[in-house]
Coordinates of C-alpha atoms and ligand atoms in Angstrom, one line a residue:
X1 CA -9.2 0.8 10.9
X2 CA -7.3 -0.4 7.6
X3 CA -5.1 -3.1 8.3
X4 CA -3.2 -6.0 5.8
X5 CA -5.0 -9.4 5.4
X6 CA -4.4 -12.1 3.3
X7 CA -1.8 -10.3 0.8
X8 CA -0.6 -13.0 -2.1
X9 CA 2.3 -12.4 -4.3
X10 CA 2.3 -14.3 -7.1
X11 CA 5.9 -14.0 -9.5
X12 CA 5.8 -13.9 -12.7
X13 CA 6.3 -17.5 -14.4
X14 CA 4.9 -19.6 -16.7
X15 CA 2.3 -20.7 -14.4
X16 CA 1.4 -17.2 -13.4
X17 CA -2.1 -16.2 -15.5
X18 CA -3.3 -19.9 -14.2
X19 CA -2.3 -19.4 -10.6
X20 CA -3.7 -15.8 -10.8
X21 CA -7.3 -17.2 -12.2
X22 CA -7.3 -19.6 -9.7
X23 CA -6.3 -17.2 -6.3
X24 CA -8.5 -14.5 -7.7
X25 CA -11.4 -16.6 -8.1
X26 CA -10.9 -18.2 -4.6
X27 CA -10.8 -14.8 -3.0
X28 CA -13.3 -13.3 -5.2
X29 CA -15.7 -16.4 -3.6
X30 CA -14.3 -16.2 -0.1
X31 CA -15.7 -12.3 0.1
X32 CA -19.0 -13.5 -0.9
X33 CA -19.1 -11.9 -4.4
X34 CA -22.1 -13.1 -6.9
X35 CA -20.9 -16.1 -9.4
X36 CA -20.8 -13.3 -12.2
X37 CA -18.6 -10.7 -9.9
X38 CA -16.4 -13.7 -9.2
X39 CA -16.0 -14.2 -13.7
X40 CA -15.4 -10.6 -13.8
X41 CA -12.7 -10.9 -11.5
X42 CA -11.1 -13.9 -12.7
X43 CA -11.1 -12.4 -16.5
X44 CA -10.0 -8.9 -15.5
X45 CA -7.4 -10.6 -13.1
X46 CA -6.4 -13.3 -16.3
X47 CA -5.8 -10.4 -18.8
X48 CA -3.5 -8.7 -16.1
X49 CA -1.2 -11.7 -16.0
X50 CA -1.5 -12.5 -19.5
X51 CA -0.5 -9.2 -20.2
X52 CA 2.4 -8.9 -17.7
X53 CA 3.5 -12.4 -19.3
X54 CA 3.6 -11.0 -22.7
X55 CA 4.8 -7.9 -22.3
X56 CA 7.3 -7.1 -19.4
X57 CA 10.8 -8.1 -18.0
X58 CA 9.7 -9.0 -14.6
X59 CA 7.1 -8.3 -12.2
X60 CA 4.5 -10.0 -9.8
X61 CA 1.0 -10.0 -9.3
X62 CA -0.7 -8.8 -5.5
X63 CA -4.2 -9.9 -4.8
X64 CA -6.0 -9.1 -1.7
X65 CA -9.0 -8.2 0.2
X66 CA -9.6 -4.7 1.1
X67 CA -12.3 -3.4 3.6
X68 CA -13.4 -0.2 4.1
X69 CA -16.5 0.8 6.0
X70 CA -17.8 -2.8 6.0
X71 CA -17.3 -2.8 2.7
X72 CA -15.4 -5.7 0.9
X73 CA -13.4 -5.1 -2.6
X74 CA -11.1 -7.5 -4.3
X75 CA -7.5 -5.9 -5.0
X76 CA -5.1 -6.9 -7.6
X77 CA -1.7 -5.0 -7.8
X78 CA 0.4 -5.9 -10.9
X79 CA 4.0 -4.3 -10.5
X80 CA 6.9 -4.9 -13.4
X81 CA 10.2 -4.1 -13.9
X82 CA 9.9 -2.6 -17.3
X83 CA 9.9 -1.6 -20.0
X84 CA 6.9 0.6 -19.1
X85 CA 4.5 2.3 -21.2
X86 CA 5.1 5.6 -23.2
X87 CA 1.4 7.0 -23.6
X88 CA -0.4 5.5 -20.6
X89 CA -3.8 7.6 -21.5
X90 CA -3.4 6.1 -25.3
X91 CA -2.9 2.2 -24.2
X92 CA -6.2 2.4 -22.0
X93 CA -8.2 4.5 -25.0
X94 CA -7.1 1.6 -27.8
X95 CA -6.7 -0.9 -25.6
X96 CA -3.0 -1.4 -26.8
X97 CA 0.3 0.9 -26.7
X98 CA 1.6 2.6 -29.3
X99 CA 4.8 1.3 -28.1
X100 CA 3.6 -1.7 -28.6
X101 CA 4.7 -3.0 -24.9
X102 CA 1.7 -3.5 -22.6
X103 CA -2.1 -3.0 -22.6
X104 CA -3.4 -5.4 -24.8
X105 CA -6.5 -5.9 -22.4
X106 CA -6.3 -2.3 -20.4
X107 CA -9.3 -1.2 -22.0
X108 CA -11.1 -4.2 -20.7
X109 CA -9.8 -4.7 -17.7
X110 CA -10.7 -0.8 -16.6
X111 CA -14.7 -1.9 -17.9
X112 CA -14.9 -4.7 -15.3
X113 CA -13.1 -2.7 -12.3
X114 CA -15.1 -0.9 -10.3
X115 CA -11.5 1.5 -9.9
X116 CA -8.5 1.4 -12.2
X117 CA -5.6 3.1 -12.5
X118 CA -1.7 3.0 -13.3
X119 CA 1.8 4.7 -13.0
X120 CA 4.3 3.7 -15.6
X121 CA 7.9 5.0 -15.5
X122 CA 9.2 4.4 -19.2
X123 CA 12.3 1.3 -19.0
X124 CA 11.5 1.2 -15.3
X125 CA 8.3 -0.5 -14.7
X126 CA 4.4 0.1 -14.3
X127 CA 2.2 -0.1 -11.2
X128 CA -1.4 -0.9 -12.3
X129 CA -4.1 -1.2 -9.6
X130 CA -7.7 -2.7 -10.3
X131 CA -9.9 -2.8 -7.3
X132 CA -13.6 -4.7 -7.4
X133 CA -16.6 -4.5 -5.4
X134 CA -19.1 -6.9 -5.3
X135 CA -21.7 -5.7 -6.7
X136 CA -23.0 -3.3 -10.1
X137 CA -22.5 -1.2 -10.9
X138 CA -19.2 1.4 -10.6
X139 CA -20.2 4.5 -8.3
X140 CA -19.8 7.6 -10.0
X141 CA -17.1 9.8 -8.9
X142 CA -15.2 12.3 -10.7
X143 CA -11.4 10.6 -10.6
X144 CA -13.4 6.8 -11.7
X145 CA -11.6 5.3 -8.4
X146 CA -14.9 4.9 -6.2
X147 CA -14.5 5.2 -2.5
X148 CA -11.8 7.9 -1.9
X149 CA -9.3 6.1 -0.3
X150 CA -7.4 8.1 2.7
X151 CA -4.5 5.7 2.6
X152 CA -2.9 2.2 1.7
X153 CA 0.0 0.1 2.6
X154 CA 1.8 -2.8 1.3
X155 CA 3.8 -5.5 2.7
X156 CA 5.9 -8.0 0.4
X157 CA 7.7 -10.9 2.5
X158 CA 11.6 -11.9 1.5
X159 CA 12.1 -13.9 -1.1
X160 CA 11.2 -17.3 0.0
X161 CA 8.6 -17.0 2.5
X162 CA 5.0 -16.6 2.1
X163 CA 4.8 -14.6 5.8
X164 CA 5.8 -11.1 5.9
X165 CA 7.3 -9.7 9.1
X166 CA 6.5 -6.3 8.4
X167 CA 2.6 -4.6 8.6
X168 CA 0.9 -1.4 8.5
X169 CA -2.4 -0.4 10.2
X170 CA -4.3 2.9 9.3
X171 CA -6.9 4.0 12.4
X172 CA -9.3 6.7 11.5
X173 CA -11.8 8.8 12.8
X174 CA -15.0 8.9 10.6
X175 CA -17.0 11.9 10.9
X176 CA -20.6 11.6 11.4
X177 CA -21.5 13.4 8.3
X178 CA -19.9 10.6 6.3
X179 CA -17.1 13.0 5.2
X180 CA -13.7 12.0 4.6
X181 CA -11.7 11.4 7.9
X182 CA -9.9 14.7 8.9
X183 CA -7.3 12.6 12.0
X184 CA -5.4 9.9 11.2
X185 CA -3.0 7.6 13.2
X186 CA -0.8 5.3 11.2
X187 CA 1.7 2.3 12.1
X188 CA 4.5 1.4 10.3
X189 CA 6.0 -1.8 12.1
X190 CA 9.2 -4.2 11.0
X191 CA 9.0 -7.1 13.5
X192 CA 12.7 -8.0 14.0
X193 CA 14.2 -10.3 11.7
X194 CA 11.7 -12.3 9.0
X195 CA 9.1 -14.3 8.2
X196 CA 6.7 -16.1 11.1
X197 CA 8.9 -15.4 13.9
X198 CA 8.7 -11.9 12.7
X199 CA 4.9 -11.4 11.8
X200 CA 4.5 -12.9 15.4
X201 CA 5.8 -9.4 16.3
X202 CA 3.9 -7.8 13.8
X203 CA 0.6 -9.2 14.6
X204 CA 1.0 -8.1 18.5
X205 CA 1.9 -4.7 17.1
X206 CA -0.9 -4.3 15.4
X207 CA -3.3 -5.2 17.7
X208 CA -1.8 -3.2 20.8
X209 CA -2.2 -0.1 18.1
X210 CA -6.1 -1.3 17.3
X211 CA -7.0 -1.7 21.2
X212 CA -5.0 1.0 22.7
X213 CA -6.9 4.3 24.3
X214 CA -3.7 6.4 23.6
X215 CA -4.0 9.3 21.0
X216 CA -0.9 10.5 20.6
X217 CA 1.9 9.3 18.6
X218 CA 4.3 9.2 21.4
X219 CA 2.0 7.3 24.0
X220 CA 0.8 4.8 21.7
X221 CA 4.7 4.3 21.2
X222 CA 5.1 3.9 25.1
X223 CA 2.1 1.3 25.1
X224 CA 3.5 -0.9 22.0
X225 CA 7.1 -0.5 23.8
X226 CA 5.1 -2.2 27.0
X227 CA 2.9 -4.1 25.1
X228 CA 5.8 -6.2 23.1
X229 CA 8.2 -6.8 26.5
X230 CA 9.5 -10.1 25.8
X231 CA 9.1 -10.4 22.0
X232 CA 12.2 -10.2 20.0
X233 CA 11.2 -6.5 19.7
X234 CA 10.2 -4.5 16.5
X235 CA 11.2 -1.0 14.5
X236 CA 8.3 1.2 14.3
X237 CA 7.2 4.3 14.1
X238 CA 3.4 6.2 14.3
X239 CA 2.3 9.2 13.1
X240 CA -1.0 11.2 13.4
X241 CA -2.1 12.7 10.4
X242 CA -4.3 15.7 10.3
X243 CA -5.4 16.3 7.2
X244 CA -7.5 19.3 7.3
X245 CA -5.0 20.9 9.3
X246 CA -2.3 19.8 6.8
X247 CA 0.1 18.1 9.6
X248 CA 2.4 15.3 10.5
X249 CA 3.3 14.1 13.7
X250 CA 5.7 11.3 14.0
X251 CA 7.6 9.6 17.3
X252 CA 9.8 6.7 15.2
X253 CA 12.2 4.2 17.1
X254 CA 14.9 2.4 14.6
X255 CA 15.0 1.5 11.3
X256 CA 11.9 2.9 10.2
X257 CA 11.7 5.8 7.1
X258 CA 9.1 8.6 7.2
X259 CA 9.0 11.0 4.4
X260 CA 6.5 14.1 3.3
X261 CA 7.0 13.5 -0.1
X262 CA 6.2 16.1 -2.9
X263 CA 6.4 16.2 -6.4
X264 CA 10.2 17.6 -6.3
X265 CA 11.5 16.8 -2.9
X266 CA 10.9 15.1 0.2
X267 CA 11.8 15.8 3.8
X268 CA 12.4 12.9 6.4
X269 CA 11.1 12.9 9.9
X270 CA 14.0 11.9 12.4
X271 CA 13.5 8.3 14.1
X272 CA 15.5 7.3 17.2
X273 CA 17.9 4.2 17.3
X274 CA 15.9 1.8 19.6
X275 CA 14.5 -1.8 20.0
X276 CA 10.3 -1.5 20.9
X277 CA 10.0 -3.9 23.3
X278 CA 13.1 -4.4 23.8
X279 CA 15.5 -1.3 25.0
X280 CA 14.1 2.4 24.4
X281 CA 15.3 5.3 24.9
X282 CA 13.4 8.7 25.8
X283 CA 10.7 9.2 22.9
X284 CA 10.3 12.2 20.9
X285 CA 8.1 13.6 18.2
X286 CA 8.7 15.3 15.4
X287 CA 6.2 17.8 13.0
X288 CA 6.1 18.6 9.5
X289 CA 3.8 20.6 7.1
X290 CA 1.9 18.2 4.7
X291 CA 1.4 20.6 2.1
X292 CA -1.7 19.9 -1.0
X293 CA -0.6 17.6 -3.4
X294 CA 2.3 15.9 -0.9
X295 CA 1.7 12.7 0.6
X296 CA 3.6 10.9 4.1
X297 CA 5.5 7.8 2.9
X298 CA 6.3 5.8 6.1
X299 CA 8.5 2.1 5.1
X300 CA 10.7 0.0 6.7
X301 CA 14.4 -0.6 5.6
X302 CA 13.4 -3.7 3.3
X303 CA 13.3 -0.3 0.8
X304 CA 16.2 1.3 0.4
X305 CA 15.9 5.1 0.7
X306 CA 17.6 6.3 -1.9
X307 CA 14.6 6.8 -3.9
X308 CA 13.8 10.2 -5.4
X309 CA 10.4 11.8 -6.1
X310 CA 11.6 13.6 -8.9
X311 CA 12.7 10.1 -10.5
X312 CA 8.9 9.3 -10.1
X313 CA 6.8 12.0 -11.9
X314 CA 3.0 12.1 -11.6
X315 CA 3.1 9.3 -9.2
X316 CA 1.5 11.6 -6.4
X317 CA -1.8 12.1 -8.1
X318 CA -2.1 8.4 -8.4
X319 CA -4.5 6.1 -6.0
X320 CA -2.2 5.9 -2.7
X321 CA -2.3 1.3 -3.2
X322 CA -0.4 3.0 -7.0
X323 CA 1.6 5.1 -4.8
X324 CA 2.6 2.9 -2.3
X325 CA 3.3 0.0 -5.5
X326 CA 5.5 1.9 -7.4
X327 CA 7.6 3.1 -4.9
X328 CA 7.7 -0.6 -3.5
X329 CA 8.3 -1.9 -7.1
X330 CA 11.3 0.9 -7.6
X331 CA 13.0 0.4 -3.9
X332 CA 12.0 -2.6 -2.5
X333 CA 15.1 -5.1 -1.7
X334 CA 14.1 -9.0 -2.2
X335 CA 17.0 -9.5 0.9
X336 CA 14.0 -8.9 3.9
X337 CA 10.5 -8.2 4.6
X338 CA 9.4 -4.9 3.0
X339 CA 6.6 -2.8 4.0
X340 CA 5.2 0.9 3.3
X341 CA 2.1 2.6 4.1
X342 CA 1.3 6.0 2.3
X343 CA -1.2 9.3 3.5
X344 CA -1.8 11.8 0.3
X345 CA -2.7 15.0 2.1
X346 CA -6.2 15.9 1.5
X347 CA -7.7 17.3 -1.6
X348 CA -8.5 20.9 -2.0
Ligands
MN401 MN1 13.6 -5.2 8.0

């Protein structure tokens, strides 16, 4: 199970490349990383905000914890609002654009993560991801990213509190061979309202959805509908995701959106108006195709959803924490709690 913890959003300010060092190093020490993971970390993490300082209009930097496997990595998500980088491939070669906007430090920041990569849409912003494990060195895989990740969310709260009311939770079925994990069931969850009363919500959510024995999509709905009698109630939705089969299957209940996104189009999956907890009405389930190359894009209305994939080229390819960033960073309303959790389909 892949689940939030501990996500920090730092805004860019004057203070911002101190406050990074500092919350990256805590982290970085908190995980149990050696005292010369934890400099990495801090410089990589200090070049990022320096660079973000210098460079863009806006942005923000995400740190957090990530586990897979039993595995701990530190995550740092930089996402700005421009101007973006022309020649993304050139910046990381030389270590600076030829643009001249960002990347002083790319090249150096990619040699001390153990996964790097970045989305930039020219005049609209860049999503840059460096992940770090604790120890030595970088695994060798083909794409440089390390473990393949199957998924990642994001949660950002509303401006103004440090508590978000929205969360994600990704449960998988490992195989025994150690290949990648063919079924997946996924939560997408806006505990009404904002902030602490909200994440209370959230929290209950998530764990009715970690302890449940239901399988399918529209049970585990039933279970979180019983589970969260007497809460101020939540929109959610869950889908299973089988990813050999190439298949979505989603039972949503309000304000929830649930795309298959590919790289020209996307197609929604109907959720019914509803409160979880709260009032219900008959569930139903809904299918799609999740064709190679697409990716499910589940998020909660503190995105608007007028976003396009054709306004976001190449952004499929990326790491899905990239994916999930940019789309965040390009539709994400600072009004209420935003959250989004995205599936690429498998690789063929
Ligand atoms: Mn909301």
């Amino acid at each position: 199970m892949t689940e939030p913890e501990d996500v920090v959003w730092l805004r860019a300010g004057d203070a911002l490349a101190a406050s990074a060092r500092r919350e990256a190093t805590a982290l970085a020490r908190r995980v149990g990383f050696t005292d010369r993971r934890i400099a990495d970390v801090s410089l990589a993490v200090t070049e990022i905000a320096t660079n973000l300082l210098r460079h863009a209009e806006d942005g923000a930097i995400v740190l957090r914890p990530s586990r897979t496997d039993g595995r701990v990595e530190v995550e740092c998500l930089c996402l700005d609002t421009g101007p973006g980088m022309a020649d993304v491939a050139g910046a990381v070669r030389d270590g600076h654009s030829s643009t001249g906007t960002l990347g002083i430090g790319l090249g150096a920041i990619e040699r001390l993560a153990d996964t790097f990569d970045l989305h930039s849409l020219p005049g609209r912003g860049t999503a840059l991801l460096a992940r770090f494990r604790a120890e030595r060195p970088r695994p060798a895989t083909a794409d440089g990213w390390g473990s393949r990740p199957v998924a990642a969310g994001l949660t950002r709260p509303i401006s103004g509190e440090t508590v978000c009311g929205d969360t994600w939770a990704v449960r998988a079925v490992a195989p025994a061979d150690g290949s990648e994990p063919g079924l997946l069931t996924v939560l997408m969850c806006d505990g009404l309202g904002h902030g602490p009363l909200a994440a209370r919500v959230s929290d209950r959510a998530r764990q009715i959805f970690r302890e449940t024995a239901a399988e399918q999509p529209r049970d585990i709905v039933s279970q979180l509908h019983e589970g969260l009698r007497g809460s101020r109630g939540a929109a959610l939705a869950v889908a299973e995701v089988d990813r050999r089969a190439g298949r979505v299957t989603l039972c949503g209940i309000g304000n929830i959106s649930a795309f298959v996104v590919e790289h020209d189009r996307r197609s929604a999956l109907l959720s019914h108006p509803g409160i979880v907890g709260v009032q219900m009405p008959t569930t139903r389930t809904y299918s799609a195709d999740l064709t190679p190359g697409s990716a499910l894009v589940m998020h909660s209305d503190g995105l608007h959803q007028r976003w396009s994939p054709t306004d976001l080229p190449g952004l499929l390819t990326r790491h899905p924490s990239v994916i999930a960033g940019q789309i965040l960073n390009q539709a994400g309303l600072r009004r209420d709690d935003a959250g989004i959790v995205v599936v690429p389909a498998a690789r063929r």
